[in-house]
PDB file of C-alpha atoms in Angstrom:
ATOM      1  CA  MET Y   1     -34.559  67.751  11.183  1.00 47.00           C
ATOM      2  CA  THR Y   2     -33.671  64.153  10.365  1.00 51.00           C
ATOM      3  CA  GLN Y   3     -31.943  61.999  12.940  1.00 63.00           C
ATOM      4  CA  GLN Y   4     -28.514  60.783  11.859  1.00 74.00           C
ATOM      5  CA  PRO Y   5     -28.018  57.005  11.851  1.00 79.00           C
ATOM      6  CA  TYR Y   6     -25.825  55.586  14.607  1.00 83.00           C
ATOM      7  CA  ASN Y   7     -22.521  54.810  12.871  1.00 87.00           C
ATOM      8  CA  LYS Y   8     -20.472  53.236  15.668  1.00 89.00           C
ATOM      9  CA  PRO Y   9     -20.040  49.515  16.259  1.00 89.00           C
ATOM     10  CA  LEU Y  10     -22.914  47.940  18.152  1.00 89.00           C
ATOM     11  CA  PRO Y  11     -22.561  45.174  20.725  1.00 87.00           C
ATOM     12  CA  GLN Y  12     -23.133  41.569  19.836  1.00 88.00           C
ATOM     13  CA  ARG Y  13     -25.769  40.208  22.179  1.00 88.00           C
ATOM     14  CA  SER Y  14     -25.598  36.528  23.047  1.00 90.00           C
ATOM     15  CA  PRO Y  15     -27.122  34.194  25.635  1.00 89.00           C
ATOM     16  CA  GLU Y  16     -23.879  34.514  27.634  1.00 87.00           C
ATOM     17  CA  ASN Y  17     -24.116  38.312  27.964  1.00 90.00           C
ATOM     18  CA  GLU Y  18     -27.872  38.934  27.748  1.00 92.00           C
ATOM     19  CA  GLU Y  19     -28.122  39.652  31.501  1.00 93.00           C
ATOM     20  CA  PHE Y  20     -25.576  42.444  31.083  1.00 93.00           C
ATOM     21  CA  TRP Y  21     -27.527  44.156  28.278  1.00 93.00           C
ATOM     22  CA  ALA Y  22     -30.827  43.682  30.109  1.00 94.00           C
ATOM     23  CA  GLY Y  23     -29.242  45.352  33.123  1.00 95.00           C
ATOM     24  CA  LEU Y  24     -28.153  48.361  31.083  1.00 95.00           C
ATOM     25  CA  GLU Y  25     -31.675  48.713  29.710  1.00 94.00           C
ATOM     26  CA  SER Y  26     -33.005  48.872  33.276  1.00 95.00           C
ATOM     27  CA  GLY Y  27     -30.295  51.278  34.470  1.00 96.00           C
ATOM     28  CA  GLU Y  28     -28.150  48.669  36.227  1.00 96.00           C
ATOM     29  CA  PHE Y  29     -24.500  47.873  35.571  1.00 94.00           C
ATOM     30  CA  ARG Y  30     -24.268  44.122  36.226  1.00 94.00           C
ATOM     31  CA  VAL Y  31     -21.105  42.044  36.442  1.00 91.00           C
ATOM     32  CA  PRO Y  32     -20.712  38.270  36.885  1.00 90.00           C
ATOM     33  CA  ARG Y  33     -19.964  37.244  40.463  1.00 92.00           C
ATOM     34  CA  CYS Y  34     -18.867  33.764  41.471  1.00 94.00           C
ATOM     35  CA  ASN Y  35     -21.232  32.103  43.934  1.00 97.00           C
ATOM     36  CA  ASN Y  36     -18.413  29.826  45.097  1.00 97.00           C
ATOM     37  CA  CYS Y  37     -15.629  32.288  45.999  1.00 93.00           C
ATOM     38  CA  GLY Y  38     -17.284  35.716  45.604  1.00 91.00           C
ATOM     39  CA  TYR Y  39     -14.912  36.907  42.872  1.00 90.00           C
ATOM     40  CA  TRP Y  40     -16.302  39.631  40.555  1.00 89.00           C
ATOM     41  CA  HIS Y  41     -14.959  39.556  37.034  1.00 84.00           C
ATOM     42  CA  TRP Y  42     -15.156  41.378  33.769  1.00 84.00           C
ATOM     43  CA  VAL Y  43     -15.388  40.469  30.885  1.00 82.00           C
ATOM     44  CA  PRO Y  44     -17.996  37.700  31.069  1.00 83.00           C
ATOM     45  CA  TYR Y  45     -16.475  34.232  30.952  1.00 86.00           C
ATOM     46  CA  PRO Y  46     -18.070  30.774  31.333  1.00 89.00           C
ATOM     47  CA  ALA Y  47     -16.126  30.052  34.542  1.00 93.00           C
ATOM     48  CA  CYS Y  48     -14.757  32.061  37.447  1.00 92.00           C
ATOM     49  CA  ARG Y  49     -11.218  33.204  36.730  1.00 88.00           C
ATOM     50  CA  ASN Y  50     -10.330  32.735  40.384  1.00 90.00           C
ATOM     51  CA  CYS Y  51     -11.654  29.235  41.248  1.00 95.00           C
ATOM     52  CA  LEU Y  52     -13.010  27.975  37.867  1.00 96.00           C
ATOM     53  CA  SER Y  53     -16.525  27.451  39.234  1.00 97.00           C
ATOM     54  CA  THR Y  54     -19.309  27.787  36.676  1.00 96.00           C
ATOM     55  CA  ASP Y  55     -21.783  28.848  39.390  1.00 97.00           C
ATOM     56  CA  GLN Y  56     -22.016  32.583  38.692  1.00 94.00           C
ATOM     57  CA  THR Y  57     -24.697  35.248  39.062  1.00 94.00           C
ATOM     58  CA  TRP Y  58     -25.019  38.549  37.222  1.00 94.00           C
ATOM     59  CA  THR Y  59     -24.919  41.014  40.120  1.00 93.00           C
ATOM     60  CA  LYS Y  60     -25.729  44.715  40.158  1.00 94.00           C
ATOM     61  CA  THR Y  61     -22.782  46.973  40.981  1.00 92.00           C
ATOM     62  CA  GLY Y  62     -23.051  50.392  42.573  1.00 93.00           C
ATOM     63  CA  GLY Y  63     -22.317  51.900  39.143  1.00 94.00           C
ATOM     64  CA  LYS Y  64     -19.444  53.979  40.503  1.00 95.00           C
ATOM     65  CA  GLY Y  65     -15.703  53.581  40.480  1.00 94.00           C
ATOM     66  CA  LYS Y  66     -12.361  55.289  39.999  1.00 95.00           C
ATOM     67  CA  ILE Y  67     -10.203  55.651  36.930  1.00 96.00           C
ATOM     68  CA  PHE Y  68      -7.420  53.072  37.066  1.00 94.00           C
ATOM     69  CA  SER Y  69      -5.862  54.152  33.760  1.00 96.00           C
ATOM     70  CA  TYR Y  70      -6.892  56.085  30.664  1.00 97.00           C
ATOM     71  CA  THR Y  71      -5.806  57.386  27.306  1.00 97.00           C
ATOM     72  CA  VAL Y  72      -6.887  60.372  25.251  1.00 97.00           C
ATOM     73  CA  VAL Y  73      -7.694  59.339  21.687  1.00 96.00           C
ATOM     74  CA  HIS Y  74      -6.812  61.956  19.072  1.00 96.00           C
ATOM     75  CA  ARG Y  75      -7.379  59.866  15.925  1.00 94.00           C
ATOM     76  CA  GLY Y  76     -10.505  57.800  16.347  1.00 88.00           C
ATOM     77  CA  PRO Y  77     -11.477  54.947  14.039  1.00 90.00           C
ATOM     78  CA  GLY Y  78     -14.604  54.860  11.881  1.00 87.00           C
ATOM     79  CA  GLY Y  79     -17.652  56.264  13.632  1.00 88.00           C
ATOM     80  CA  PHE Y  80     -15.522  57.743  16.421  1.00 90.00           C
ATOM     81  CA  ARG Y  81     -13.625  60.165  14.158  1.00 91.00           C
ATOM     82  CA  ASP Y  82     -15.958  63.064  14.882  1.00 90.00           C
ATOM     83  CA  ASP Y  83     -15.667  62.561  18.657  1.00 91.00           C
ATOM     84  CA  VAL Y  84     -11.929  63.294  18.989  1.00 94.00           C
ATOM     85  CA  PRO Y  85     -10.392  64.015  21.325  1.00 96.00           C
ATOM     86  CA  TYR Y  86     -12.133  61.555  23.641  1.00 95.00           C
ATOM     87  CA  VAL Y  87     -11.121  59.588  26.693  1.00 97.00           C
ATOM     88  CA  LEU Y  88     -11.060  55.807  26.889  1.00 96.00           C
ATOM     89  CA  ALA Y  89     -10.868  54.846  30.560  1.00 96.00           C
ATOM     90  CA  MET Y  90     -10.268  51.699  32.578  1.00 94.00           C
ATOM     91  CA  VAL Y  91     -12.492  52.015  35.636  1.00 94.00           C
ATOM     92  CA  GLU Y  92     -12.010  50.012  38.810  1.00 92.00           C
ATOM     93  CA  PHE Y  93     -15.205  49.240  40.687  1.00 90.00           C
ATOM     94  CA  PRO Y  94     -15.061  48.880  44.494  1.00 89.00           C
ATOM     95  CA  GLU Y  95     -16.964  45.587  44.490  1.00 83.00           C
ATOM     96  CA  GLY Y  96     -13.835  43.503  44.413  1.00 68.00           C
ATOM     97  CA  PRO Y  97     -10.116  43.561  45.136  1.00 56.00           C
ATOM     98  CA  ARG Y  98      -8.646  45.054  41.981  1.00 60.00           C
ATOM     99  CA  ASN Y  99     -11.576  43.827  39.970  1.00 65.00           C
ATOM    100  CA  PRO Y 100     -13.674  44.290  38.071  1.00 71.00           C
ATOM    101  CA  ILE Y 101     -11.922  46.783  35.826  1.00 82.00           C
ATOM    102  CA  VAL Y 102     -14.190  47.871  32.970  1.00 88.00           C
ATOM    103  CA  LEU Y 103     -13.247  49.754  29.813  1.00 88.00           C
ATOM    104  CA  GLY Y 104     -15.487  52.534  28.523  1.00 92.00           C
ATOM    105  CA  THR Y 105     -15.556  55.980  26.972  1.00 94.00           C
ATOM    106  CA  MET Y 106     -15.844  59.110  29.097  1.00 96.00           C
ATOM    107  CA  VAL Y 107     -18.546  61.709  28.406  1.00 96.00           C
ATOM    108  CA  ASP Y 108     -19.268  65.186  29.759  1.00 95.00           C
ATOM    109  CA  VAL Y 109     -15.629  65.852  30.612  1.00 96.00           C
ATOM    110  CA  ASP Y 110     -12.708  67.875  29.284  1.00 96.00           C
ATOM    111  CA  PRO Y 111      -9.991  65.324  28.431  1.00 97.00           C
ATOM    112  CA  ASP Y 112      -7.430  67.556  30.167  1.00 97.00           C
ATOM    113  CA  ALA Y 113      -9.369  67.248  33.451  1.00 97.00           C
ATOM    114  CA  VAL Y 114      -9.230  63.432  33.561  1.00 98.00           C
ATOM    115  CA  HIS Y 115      -6.784  61.824  35.992  1.00 98.00           C
ATOM    116  CA  THR Y 116      -6.124  58.455  37.591  1.00 97.00           C
ATOM    117  CA  GLY Y 117      -8.130  58.013  40.770  1.00 96.00           C
ATOM    118  CA  MET Y 118     -10.888  60.288  39.429  1.00 98.00           C
ATOM    119  CA  PRO Y 119     -14.331  59.240  40.733  1.00 98.00           C
ATOM    120  CA  VAL Y 120     -16.706  58.306  37.910  1.00 98.00           C
ATOM    121  CA  LYS Y 121     -20.185  56.877  37.483  1.00 98.00           C
ATOM    122  CA  VAL Y 122     -21.843  54.801  34.801  1.00 97.00           C
ATOM    123  CA  VAL Y 123     -24.191  56.698  32.486  1.00 97.00           C
ATOM    124  CA  TYR Y 124     -26.457  55.057  29.950  1.00 96.00           C
ATOM    125  CA  GLU Y 125     -27.154  55.887  26.303  1.00 94.00           C
ATOM    126  CA  GLU Y 126     -30.110  54.410  24.472  1.00 93.00           C
ATOM    127  CA  ILE Y 127     -29.270  53.975  20.801  1.00 91.00           C
ATOM    128  CA  PRO Y 128     -32.200  55.128  18.647  1.00 83.00           C
ATOM    129  CA  ASP Y 129     -33.685  52.520  16.312  1.00 84.00           C
ATOM    130  CA  GLU Y 130     -31.278  49.830  17.555  1.00 87.00           C
ATOM    131  CA  ASP Y 131     -32.995  48.434  20.684  1.00 85.00           C
ATOM    132  CA  VAL Y 132     -29.774  48.591  22.691  1.00 90.00           C
ATOM    133  CA  THR Y 133     -28.429  50.633  25.586  1.00 94.00           C
ATOM    134  CA  ILE Y 134     -24.684  51.199  25.956  1.00 94.00           C
ATOM    135  CA  TRP Y 135     -22.609  52.558  28.828  1.00 95.00           C
ATOM    136  CA  HIS Y 136     -20.140  55.377  29.263  1.00 96.00           C
ATOM    137  CA  PHE Y 137     -18.435  56.881  32.280  1.00 97.00           C
ATOM    138  CA  ALA Y 138     -18.898  60.462  33.502  1.00 98.00           C
ATOM    139  CA  PRO Y 139     -17.331  62.400  36.372  1.00 98.00           C
ATOM    140  CA  ASP Y 140     -18.979  61.688  39.720  1.00 97.00           C
ATOM    141  CA  ASP Y 141     -18.807  64.978  41.569  1.00 82.00           C
TER     142      ASP Y 141
END
């Protein structure tokens, strides 16, 4: 049986986000944290969104959070068409006050069972032949 090529968009790695992708490859979900004020933020940005300091460190999170908001996608674009219906969730991590909130797809869940406040965990998917690991969220029972 021949493996099907991965037909979804792949991330664009850059020097600014390399620590994030390296973390995923080692099973860690890392987020920038300001060394000046302690603010955690997502998505990566050259300066802290709270105090504008450029002194930041990619810091491992606990990899768990709660659904802040979500939507069920019934008509997916491109490579996601065969996955419908699927859940796209905004997940709030406990590492900061109302931040970081990270967007990701849900796996291993019935879309009808998803609800705000639902505990979730980060799960990792290695993409064959692409040398990249991506993240999803799954229920954390």
